[in-house]
Amino acid sequence: MSEHALPHAALSSGQPPLSALTVTLIILALAVGSFGIGTGEFAIMGLLPDVGTTFGVTTAEAGYVISAYAFGVVVGAPVIAVIGARFRRRDLLLVLMGLFAAGNLASAIAPTFESFILFRFLSGLPHGAYFGVAALVAASMVPVNRRTQAVGKVMLGLTVATLIGTPLAAFFGQLFDWQFMFVAVGITGLLTVALIAIFLPRDKAPKGINALTELGALKRKQVWLTLGIAASGFCGMFAVFSYISPIVTEVAGLNVGMVPVIMAIFGCGMIVGNIFGAKLADLSLMRTIGWSLVLYFFVLVSLSLTAENPVLLGICCFLIGCSFVVGPALQTRLMDVAGDAQTLAAALNHSAFNVANALGALFGGMAISAGYGYGAMGFVGAATAVVGFGVFLVSLTLEKTERAAAPACPAESTATTGKRLARRPLRAPFSFPHPVTGVTGPGRDSGRYRPSQPAERNE
C-alpha cells in the first residue's frame, strides 16, 4: 500500500485503495456543494428589502421566502432520504445537486412573488438529503475518532459561504440586482455536479437497507431529542440573521454597505466554530453540545443589550456565528443514536435546523409586529436557547438512565475491560462495506454506523 493511501480504505482485490489525495478531492467536491447551498440560503436574508421592492411587498412579507425554503428542507429531507435509501450514494448526490441548481436558476427568473416562493420551496427540497448523504460519505472515509472533523470539512463549505459567498452575493445583489445571486448559486450547483461526477467513484447500492429500515429512526427517542435540540435551541441565530439588514441599518445606525461586512464577521465566527467545534466534539461530544447552548444564550442576550453599538454588534455576531460549533456535533450524535437508519437521521438534522430557521424568522417577525423592534431578536433567540438546553438535559438524563440500567458484561470486570481497551489502539468499533467500494473493512461503513460504546468515547 502506498504511504499516501488510507489504511482504512481497503478495496477489493485488484482495485487500488483510496489515497489521501482522492479523499481530499471528494470532500472538496462535497464542500463546494455546501458552499452553494449556504450562499443560496443565507444571502437572500440580506436582500429582503430589495426583494420586497421588486415584488411590491413589505420586508416582513418578503421574509416568507425564507420560511418557504426552510419548509422545503423540512419536507424534502425525510421524503428523499426514505425514497433514496436504496440508491447509490453517488447517483443520489448528483440528482440532489442538479435539482438544487435548477431551483435556483428558476428563482432568478420568477415572474411573480408567488412563483418565487414556490421556486424557493423547490430549491430547499434537496438541501437536507444532500448534507445528510455527503456527511455519511465523508465520515465513512476516516477513522471513527475523526468522524466529526470529516463532517466538519464538508460543512466548512457552508461556513465559508457565510464569510465569502453570502457577503459577495449580497454586495453584487445590491449593486446589480438580487436575481444575480441566484444565477451564481445555480452555476455553483452545476459545478458541484461536475466535481462529484469526476472525483467520487461509482459505488454500490446499499444492501439490506430499505424505506422501512430508514423509518426505524423515528422510533428512537434519542433521535427525536437530538433533532429537538437543533430545532428549538438555535432559532436565535436565524432570527438575528433573517433581520440582519435592518438590525445593522436601523438599530446600529450603519450604512447599508456595512451589511455584507457584518455578514462576513458572522461567517468568520461560523468557520472558527466549525473547525474547533469539530475537534472538541471528537474529544467530548455531549459536553460540546451542552456548553455551546449555555454560551449561546449569554451571547444572544448581549446582542439585544448592545446592538446599538456597532463594535459590540460585530463582536456579538462573531460569537453567534461561533455557535455553529454544534452543527457537526449534532450530526455525529445522530450517527451514534440512529442505528441502521443513517441516511434519514443524517438528513433530518438539516430539517431540524431549518425548522429553527423558519421558527426564528417567524418568532422574530412576531416580536417586530408586537412593537419590540429589531433589537429584540437576541432576546427572542435567548428564550429558544433555554428550551433547547432543556431538551439537551432530557437527552443526557435519559442516556445516563439507560446506561445505568444496562446489564454489566459477566465475562469480565470493568477494570479488566478498561485495561484491555487501554492496550488497544482506538479504531472503529464496527465493520461494514465501504460506501464507495462496497468492501468490508475496519472503520468503514455503508452509512450504518454502529458505535459499540459511543458514550464512553464522547463524554
Coordinates of C-alpha atoms in Angstrom, one line a residue:
M1 CA 0.0 0.0 0.0
S2 CA 1.2 3.5 -0.9
E3 CA 2.3 5.6 2.0
H4 CA -0.4 8.1 0.9
A5 CA -3.1 5.5 0.9
L6 CA -5.6 5.5 3.7
P7 CA -5.1 2.4 5.8
H8 CA -8.9 2.1 6.4
A9 CA -10.0 2.4 2.8
A10 CA -9.4 -1.2 1.8
L11 CA -10.8 -2.2 -1.5
S12 CA -11.5 -5.5 -3.1
S13 CA -8.8 -7.4 -4.8
G14 CA -7.5 -5.8 -8.0
Q15 CA -8.6 -2.3 -7.1
P16 CA -6.3 0.4 -5.7
P17 CA -7.1 1.9 -2.3
L18 CA -8.4 5.4 -1.9
S19 CA -5.4 7.7 -1.5
A20 CA -5.4 10.7 0.9
L21 CA -5.5 13.0 -2.2
T22 CA -8.6 11.2 -3.5
V23 CA -10.4 11.5 -0.2
T24 CA -9.4 15.2 0.0
L25 CA -10.8 15.8 -3.5
I26 CA -14.0 14.0 -2.7
I27 CA -14.5 16.1 0.4
L28 CA -13.7 19.3 -1.6
A29 CA -16.3 18.4 -4.2
L30 CA -18.9 17.9 -1.4
A31 CA -17.9 21.1 0.3
V32 CA -18.4 23.1 -2.9
G33 CA -22.0 21.9 -2.9
S34 CA -22.2 23.0 0.8
F35 CA -20.9 26.4 -0.3
G36 CA -23.6 26.8 -2.9
I37 CA -26.3 25.8 -0.5
G38 CA -25.1 28.1 2.2
T39 CA -24.8 31.0 -0.2
G40 CA -28.3 30.4 -1.5
E41 CA -29.8 30.0 1.9
F42 CA -28.2 33.0 3.7
A43 CA -27.6 35.6 1.1
I44 CA -31.3 36.2 0.5
M45 CA -31.5 37.4 4.1
G46 CA -29.5 40.5 3.3
L47 CA -31.6 41.2 0.2
L48 CA -35.1 41.1 1.6
P49 CA -35.7 44.8 1.2
D50 CA -34.7 44.5 -2.5
V51 CA -37.0 41.5 -3.0
G52 CA -39.8 43.4 -1.4
T53 CA -39.3 46.4 -3.7
T54 CA -39.2 44.2 -6.8
F55 CA -42.5 42.4 -6.0
G56 CA -44.2 45.3 -4.2
V57 CA -44.4 43.6 -0.7
T58 CA -43.0 44.7 2.7
T59 CA -39.7 43.4 4.0
A60 CA -41.6 41.3 6.6
E61 CA -43.7 39.7 3.8
A62 CA -40.5 39.1 1.8
G63 CA -39.3 37.1 4.7
Y64 CA -41.9 34.4 3.7
V65 CA -39.4 33.2 1.1
I66 CA -37.0 32.2 3.9
S67 CA -39.8 30.2 5.5
A68 CA -40.7 28.6 2.2
Y69 CA -37.1 27.5 1.6
A70 CA -36.9 26.1 5.2
F71 CA -40.2 24.3 4.7
G72 CA -38.8 22.7 1.6
V73 CA -35.8 21.4 3.5
V74 CA -38.1 20.1 6.3
V75 CA -40.3 18.2 3.8
G76 CA -37.6 17.2 1.4
A77 CA -35.1 15.7 3.8
P78 CA -37.1 12.8 5.2
V79 CA -39.0 12.1 1.9
I80 CA -35.9 12.0 -0.3
A81 CA -33.9 10.1 2.4
V82 CA -36.5 7.3 2.5
I83 CA -37.1 7.2 -1.2
G84 CA -33.3 7.2 -2.0
A85 CA -32.4 4.7 0.7
R86 CA -31.5 2.0 -1.8
F87 CA -29.9 4.3 -4.4
R88 CA -26.2 4.6 -5.0
R89 CA -24.9 7.4 -2.9
R90 CA -23.0 9.0 -5.9
D91 CA -26.1 9.0 -8.1
L92 CA -28.2 10.4 -5.3
L93 CA -25.8 13.3 -4.7
L94 CA -25.8 14.1 -8.4
V95 CA -29.6 14.2 -8.6
L96 CA -29.9 16.3 -5.5
M97 CA -27.4 18.9 -6.6
G98 CA -28.9 19.0 -10.1
L99 CA -32.3 19.8 -8.6
F100 CA -30.8 22.4 -6.3
A101 CA -29.2 24.1 -9.3
A102 CA -32.4 24.1 -11.3
G103 CA -34.4 25.5 -8.5
N104 CA -32.1 28.4 -8.0
L105 CA -31.9 29.3 -11.7
A106 CA -35.7 29.2 -11.8
S107 CA -35.8 31.5 -8.8
A108 CA -33.7 34.1 -10.7
I109 CA -36.4 34.4 -13.4
A110 CA -39.5 34.1 -11.2
P111 CA -42.2 36.4 -12.7
T112 CA -44.3 36.9 -9.6
F113 CA -43.8 36.8 -5.8
E114 CA -46.0 33.6 -5.6
S115 CA -43.9 31.8 -8.2
F116 CA -40.7 33.0 -6.4
I117 CA -42.0 31.4 -3.1
L118 CA -42.7 28.2 -5.0
F119 CA -39.2 28.0 -6.5
R120 CA -37.6 28.7 -3.1
F121 CA -39.6 25.8 -1.7
L122 CA -38.5 23.5 -4.5
S123 CA -34.8 24.7 -4.1
G124 CA -35.0 23.6 -0.4
L125 CA -36.2 20.1 -1.1
P126 CA -32.7 18.6 -1.8
H127 CA -30.9 20.6 0.9
G128 CA -31.2 18.2 3.9
A129 CA -30.8 15.0 2.0
Y130 CA -27.6 16.4 0.3
F131 CA -26.0 17.3 3.5
G132 CA -27.0 14.0 5.1
V133 CA -25.6 11.8 2.4
A134 CA -22.5 14.0 2.0
A135 CA -21.8 13.7 5.7
L136 CA -22.1 9.9 5.7
V137 CA -19.8 9.6 2.7
A138 CA -17.2 11.9 4.3
A139 CA -17.4 10.2 7.8
S140 CA -17.0 6.7 6.3
M141 CA -13.6 7.6 4.7
V142 CA -11.8 8.3 8.0
P143 CA -11.2 6.5 11.3
V144 CA -14.0 6.7 13.9
N145 CA -12.2 9.2 16.1
R146 CA -12.1 11.7 13.2
R147 CA -15.6 11.4 12.0
T148 CA -16.8 14.8 13.3
Q149 CA -13.8 16.5 11.7
A150 CA -14.6 14.9 8.4
V151 CA -18.2 16.0 8.6
G152 CA -17.0 19.5 9.7
K153 CA -14.9 19.7 6.5
V154 CA -17.9 19.1 4.3
M155 CA -19.9 21.7 6.3
L156 CA -16.9 24.1 6.1
G157 CA -18.3 24.9 2.7
L158 CA -21.5 26.2 4.4
T159 CA -19.5 28.3 6.8
V160 CA -17.2 29.7 4.1
A161 CA -20.3 30.7 2.3
T162 CA -21.3 33.0 5.1
L163 CA -17.8 34.5 5.1
I164 CA -17.3 34.9 1.3
G165 CA -20.2 33.7 -0.7
T166 CA -23.0 35.4 1.2
P167 CA -21.4 38.8 1.6
L168 CA -20.3 38.8 -2.1
A169 CA -23.7 37.7 -3.3
A170 CA -25.3 40.4 -1.1
F171 CA -22.9 43.1 -2.4
F172 CA -23.4 42.3 -6.1
G173 CA -27.1 41.7 -5.5
Q174 CA -27.4 45.3 -4.1
L175 CA -25.0 46.6 -6.8
F176 CA -26.8 45.0 -9.8
D177 CA -29.9 43.0 -8.9
W178 CA -30.8 40.4 -6.3
Q179 CA -31.5 37.9 -9.1
F180 CA -27.8 37.8 -9.8
M181 CA -27.2 35.9 -6.6
F182 CA -29.5 33.0 -7.6
V183 CA -27.8 32.7 -11.0
A184 CA -24.4 32.5 -9.3
V185 CA -25.8 29.8 -6.8
G186 CA -27.3 27.8 -9.7
I187 CA -23.9 27.8 -11.5
T188 CA -22.2 26.7 -8.3
G189 CA -24.7 23.8 -8.1
L190 CA -23.8 22.8 -11.7
L191 CA -20.1 23.0 -10.8
T192 CA -20.7 20.6 -7.9
V193 CA -22.4 18.1 -10.1
A194 CA -19.3 18.1 -12.4
L195 CA -16.9 17.7 -9.4
I196 CA -18.8 14.9 -7.8
A197 CA -19.1 13.1 -11.2
I198 CA -15.3 13.4 -11.7
F199 CA -13.9 12.6 -8.2
L200 CA -16.4 10.4 -6.4
P201 CA -16.0 6.8 -7.6
R202 CA -19.1 4.8 -8.5
D203 CA -20.4 3.0 -5.5
K204 CA -22.7 0.0 -4.9
A205 CA -26.3 0.4 -3.8
P206 CA -26.6 -0.3 0.0
K207 CA -27.7 -3.9 0.8
G208 CA -30.3 -4.6 3.4
I209 CA -31.5 -1.0 3.5
N210 CA -35.0 0.0 2.5
A211 CA -37.7 2.6 3.4
L212 CA -38.8 0.7 6.5
T213 CA -35.2 0.4 7.8
E214 CA -34.8 4.2 7.4
L215 CA -38.1 4.9 9.0
G216 CA -36.9 2.9 12.0
A217 CA -35.0 6.1 13.1
L218 CA -38.3 7.6 14.0
K219 CA -38.8 5.0 16.7
R220 CA -35.7 6.1 18.6
K221 CA -36.2 8.6 21.4
Q222 CA -32.6 9.9 21.2
V223 CA -33.0 10.7 17.5
W224 CA -36.0 12.9 18.3
L225 CA -34.3 14.6 21.3
T226 CA -31.2 15.3 19.2
L227 CA -33.4 16.9 16.5
G228 CA -35.3 18.8 19.1
I229 CA -32.0 20.4 20.4
A230 CA -31.4 21.8 16.9
A231 CA -34.9 22.8 16.1
S232 CA -35.6 24.6 19.4
G233 CA -32.2 25.7 20.6
F234 CA -30.9 27.5 17.5
C235 CA -33.9 29.7 16.4
G236 CA -32.0 32.7 17.7
M237 CA -29.2 32.5 15.2
F238 CA -31.7 32.6 12.4
A239 CA -33.9 35.2 14.0
V240 CA -30.9 37.5 14.1
F241 CA -29.6 36.6 10.6
S242 CA -33.1 36.9 9.0
Y243 CA -33.3 40.5 10.0
I244 CA -29.6 41.4 10.0
S245 CA -30.0 44.1 7.4
P246 CA -32.4 46.3 9.4
I247 CA -30.5 45.5 12.6
V248 CA -27.4 46.9 11.1
T249 CA -29.0 49.9 9.4
E250 CA -31.8 50.9 11.8
V251 CA -30.6 49.7 15.2
A252 CA -26.8 50.2 14.9
G253 CA -27.3 53.2 12.5
L254 CA -24.8 52.0 10.0
N255 CA -24.8 52.4 6.2
V256 CA -26.4 49.6 4.1
G257 CA -22.9 48.9 2.7
M258 CA -21.9 47.6 6.2
V259 CA -24.4 44.7 5.9
P260 CA -22.0 42.5 3.9
V261 CA -19.3 43.3 6.4
I262 CA -21.3 42.2 9.4
M263 CA -22.3 39.1 7.5
A264 CA -18.7 38.4 6.8
I265 CA -17.9 38.8 10.5
F266 CA -20.7 36.3 11.2
G267 CA -19.1 34.0 8.7
C268 CA -15.7 34.2 10.4
G269 CA -17.4 33.1 13.6
M270 CA -19.0 30.1 11.8
I271 CA -15.7 29.0 10.4
V272 CA -14.0 29.2 13.8
G273 CA -16.8 27.3 15.5
N274 CA -16.9 24.7 12.8
I275 CA -13.2 24.0 12.9
F276 CA -12.6 24.0 16.6
G277 CA -16.0 22.6 17.4
A278 CA -15.4 19.5 15.3
K279 CA -12.2 18.8 17.2
L280 CA -13.8 19.4 20.6
A281 CA -16.8 17.1 19.6
D282 CA -14.4 14.3 18.7
L283 CA -13.0 14.6 22.3
S284 CA -16.2 15.1 24.2
L285 CA -19.4 15.2 22.1
M286 CA -22.1 15.9 24.7
R287 CA -20.1 18.4 26.7
T288 CA -19.5 20.3 23.4
I289 CA -23.2 20.5 22.7
G290 CA -24.2 21.5 26.3
W291 CA -21.7 24.2 26.8
S292 CA -22.4 25.6 23.3
L293 CA -26.0 26.2 24.3
V294 CA -25.0 27.9 27.5
L295 CA -22.6 30.3 25.9
Y296 CA -25.1 30.9 23.0
F297 CA -27.7 32.1 25.5
F298 CA -25.5 34.7 27.0
V299 CA -24.3 36.0 23.6
L300 CA -27.8 36.4 22.4
V301 CA -28.8 38.4 25.5
S302 CA -25.7 40.6 25.0
L303 CA -26.7 41.3 21.4
S304 CA -30.0 42.8 22.3
L305 CA -28.4 44.8 25.1
T306 CA -25.6 46.2 22.9
A307 CA -26.9 46.2 19.3
E308 CA -26.8 50.0 19.1
N309 CA -23.0 49.9 19.4
P310 CA -21.6 48.9 16.0
V311 CA -18.4 47.4 17.6
L312 CA -20.3 45.3 20.1
L313 CA -22.8 44.3 17.4
G314 CA -19.9 42.9 15.4
I315 CA -18.4 41.1 18.3
C316 CA -21.8 39.5 19.1
C317 CA -22.4 38.5 15.5
F318 CA -19.0 36.8 15.5
L319 CA -19.8 34.9 18.7
I320 CA -23.2 33.9 17.4
G321 CA -21.5 32.5 14.3
C322 CA -19.2 30.5 16.6
S323 CA -22.3 28.7 17.9
F324 CA -22.1 26.7 14.7
V325 CA -19.7 24.6 16.8
V326 CA -22.8 22.4 17.4
G327 CA -23.6 21.7 13.8
P328 CA -21.0 18.8 13.2
A329 CA -21.5 17.7 16.8
L330 CA -25.3 17.1 16.4
Q331 CA -24.6 15.4 13.0
T332 CA -22.3 12.9 14.7
R333 CA -24.6 12.5 17.6
L334 CA -27.3 11.3 15.1
M335 CA -24.9 8.8 13.6
D336 CA -24.4 7.4 17.1
V337 CA -28.1 7.0 18.0
A338 CA -29.7 6.3 14.6
G339 CA -28.7 2.6 14.3
D340 CA -29.4 1.3 10.8
A341 CA -31.4 4.4 9.7
Q342 CA -28.3 6.6 9.0
T343 CA -29.5 8.4 5.8
L344 CA -32.8 9.5 7.2
A345 CA -31.3 10.6 10.6
A346 CA -28.5 12.5 8.9
A347 CA -30.9 14.3 6.6
L348 CA -33.3 15.1 9.4
N349 CA -30.5 17.1 11.1
H350 CA -30.8 19.8 8.5
S351 CA -34.6 19.6 8.6
A352 CA -34.3 20.4 12.3
F353 CA -32.0 23.3 11.7
N354 CA -34.4 24.6 9.1
V355 CA -37.3 24.3 11.5
A356 CA -35.2 26.6 13.6
N357 CA -34.7 28.8 10.5
A358 CA -38.4 29.0 9.9
L359 CA -39.3 29.5 13.6
G360 CA -36.5 32.1 14.0
A361 CA -37.9 34.2 11.2
L362 CA -41.5 33.6 12.4
F363 CA -40.8 34.5 16.1
G364 CA -38.7 37.4 15.1
G365 CA -41.5 38.7 12.8
M366 CA -44.0 38.3 15.6
A367 CA -41.7 40.3 18.0
I368 CA -41.4 43.1 15.4
S369 CA -45.1 43.1 14.7
A370 CA -45.7 43.4 18.5
G371 CA -43.6 46.5 18.6
Y372 CA -40.5 45.2 20.2
G373 CA -38.3 46.2 17.3
Y374 CA -35.4 44.6 15.5
G375 CA -33.2 44.9 18.6
A376 CA -35.3 42.3 20.4
M377 CA -34.0 39.5 18.1
G378 CA -31.4 38.5 20.7
F379 CA -34.0 38.1 23.4
V380 CA -36.1 36.0 21.1
G381 CA -33.2 33.7 20.5
A382 CA -32.2 33.5 24.1
A383 CA -35.6 32.3 25.0
T384 CA -35.4 29.5 22.5
A385 CA -31.9 28.6 23.6
V386 CA -33.3 27.9 27.1
V387 CA -35.8 25.5 25.5
G388 CA -33.0 23.8 23.6
F389 CA -30.9 23.3 26.7
G390 CA -33.9 21.8 28.4
V391 CA -34.2 19.2 25.6
F392 CA -30.4 18.5 25.9
L393 CA -30.8 17.8 29.6
V394 CA -33.6 15.4 28.9
S395 CA -31.5 13.6 26.4
L396 CA -28.5 13.4 28.7
T397 CA -30.5 12.2 31.6
L398 CA -32.2 9.5 29.5
E399 CA -28.9 8.3 28.2
K400 CA -27.4 8.0 31.7
T401 CA -30.5 6.2 33.0
E402 CA -30.4 3.7 30.1
R403 CA -26.7 3.1 30.6
A404 CA -27.2 2.5 34.3
A405 CA -30.0 0.1 33.7
A406 CA -27.9 -1.9 31.1
P407 CA -26.6 -5.2 32.5
A408 CA -22.9 -5.4 33.0
C409 CA -20.9 -7.9 30.9
P410 CA -20.5 -11.0 33.1
A411 CA -17.4 -12.2 31.2
E412 CA -15.1 -9.6 32.6
S413 CA -14.9 -6.8 35.1
T414 CA -14.9 -3.1 34.4
A415 CA -11.3 -2.9 35.4
T416 CA -10.3 -5.7 33.1
T417 CA -12.2 -4.1 30.3
G418 CA -10.5 -0.8 30.9
K419 CA -7.0 -2.3 30.8
R420 CA -7.8 -4.2 27.6
L421 CA -9.1 -1.1 25.9
A422 CA -6.1 0.9 27.1
R423 CA -3.7 -1.5 25.4
R424 CA -5.7 -1.5 22.2
P425 CA -5.4 1.5 19.7
L426 CA -8.6 3.4 19.0
R427 CA -10.3 2.2 15.9
A428 CA -13.8 2.0 14.5
P429 CA -15.9 -0.5 16.6
F430 CA -17.8 -1.6 13.5
S431 CA -17.1 -3.2 10.2
F432 CA -19.4 -2.7 7.2
P433 CA -19.0 -2.2 3.5
H434 CA -17.2 1.0 2.3
P435 CA -19.8 3.4 0.8
V436 CA -17.8 3.9 -2.3
T437 CA -16.3 0.4 -2.9
G438 CA -18.8 -1.8 -1.2
V439 CA -15.9 -3.8 0.5
T440 CA -15.9 -4.5 4.2
G441 CA -13.1 -3.2 6.3
P442 CA -12.4 -1.8 9.8
G443 CA -13.5 1.7 10.2
R444 CA -15.6 1.6 7.0
D445 CA -19.3 1.8 6.8
S446 CA -22.1 1.8 4.2
G447 CA -23.6 4.6 6.1
R448 CA -24.8 2.4 9.0
Y449 CA -22.6 3.5 11.9
R450 CA -22.9 1.2 15.0
P451 CA -20.5 2.5 17.6
S452 CA -20.5 -0.1 20.4
Q453 CA -19.6 2.4 23.1
P454 CA -20.3 6.0 21.9
A455 CA -20.9 7.3 25.4
E456 CA -17.5 6.2 26.7
R457 CA -15.8 7.9 23.8
N458 CA -17.7 11.1 23.8
E459 CA -18.2 12.0 27.5

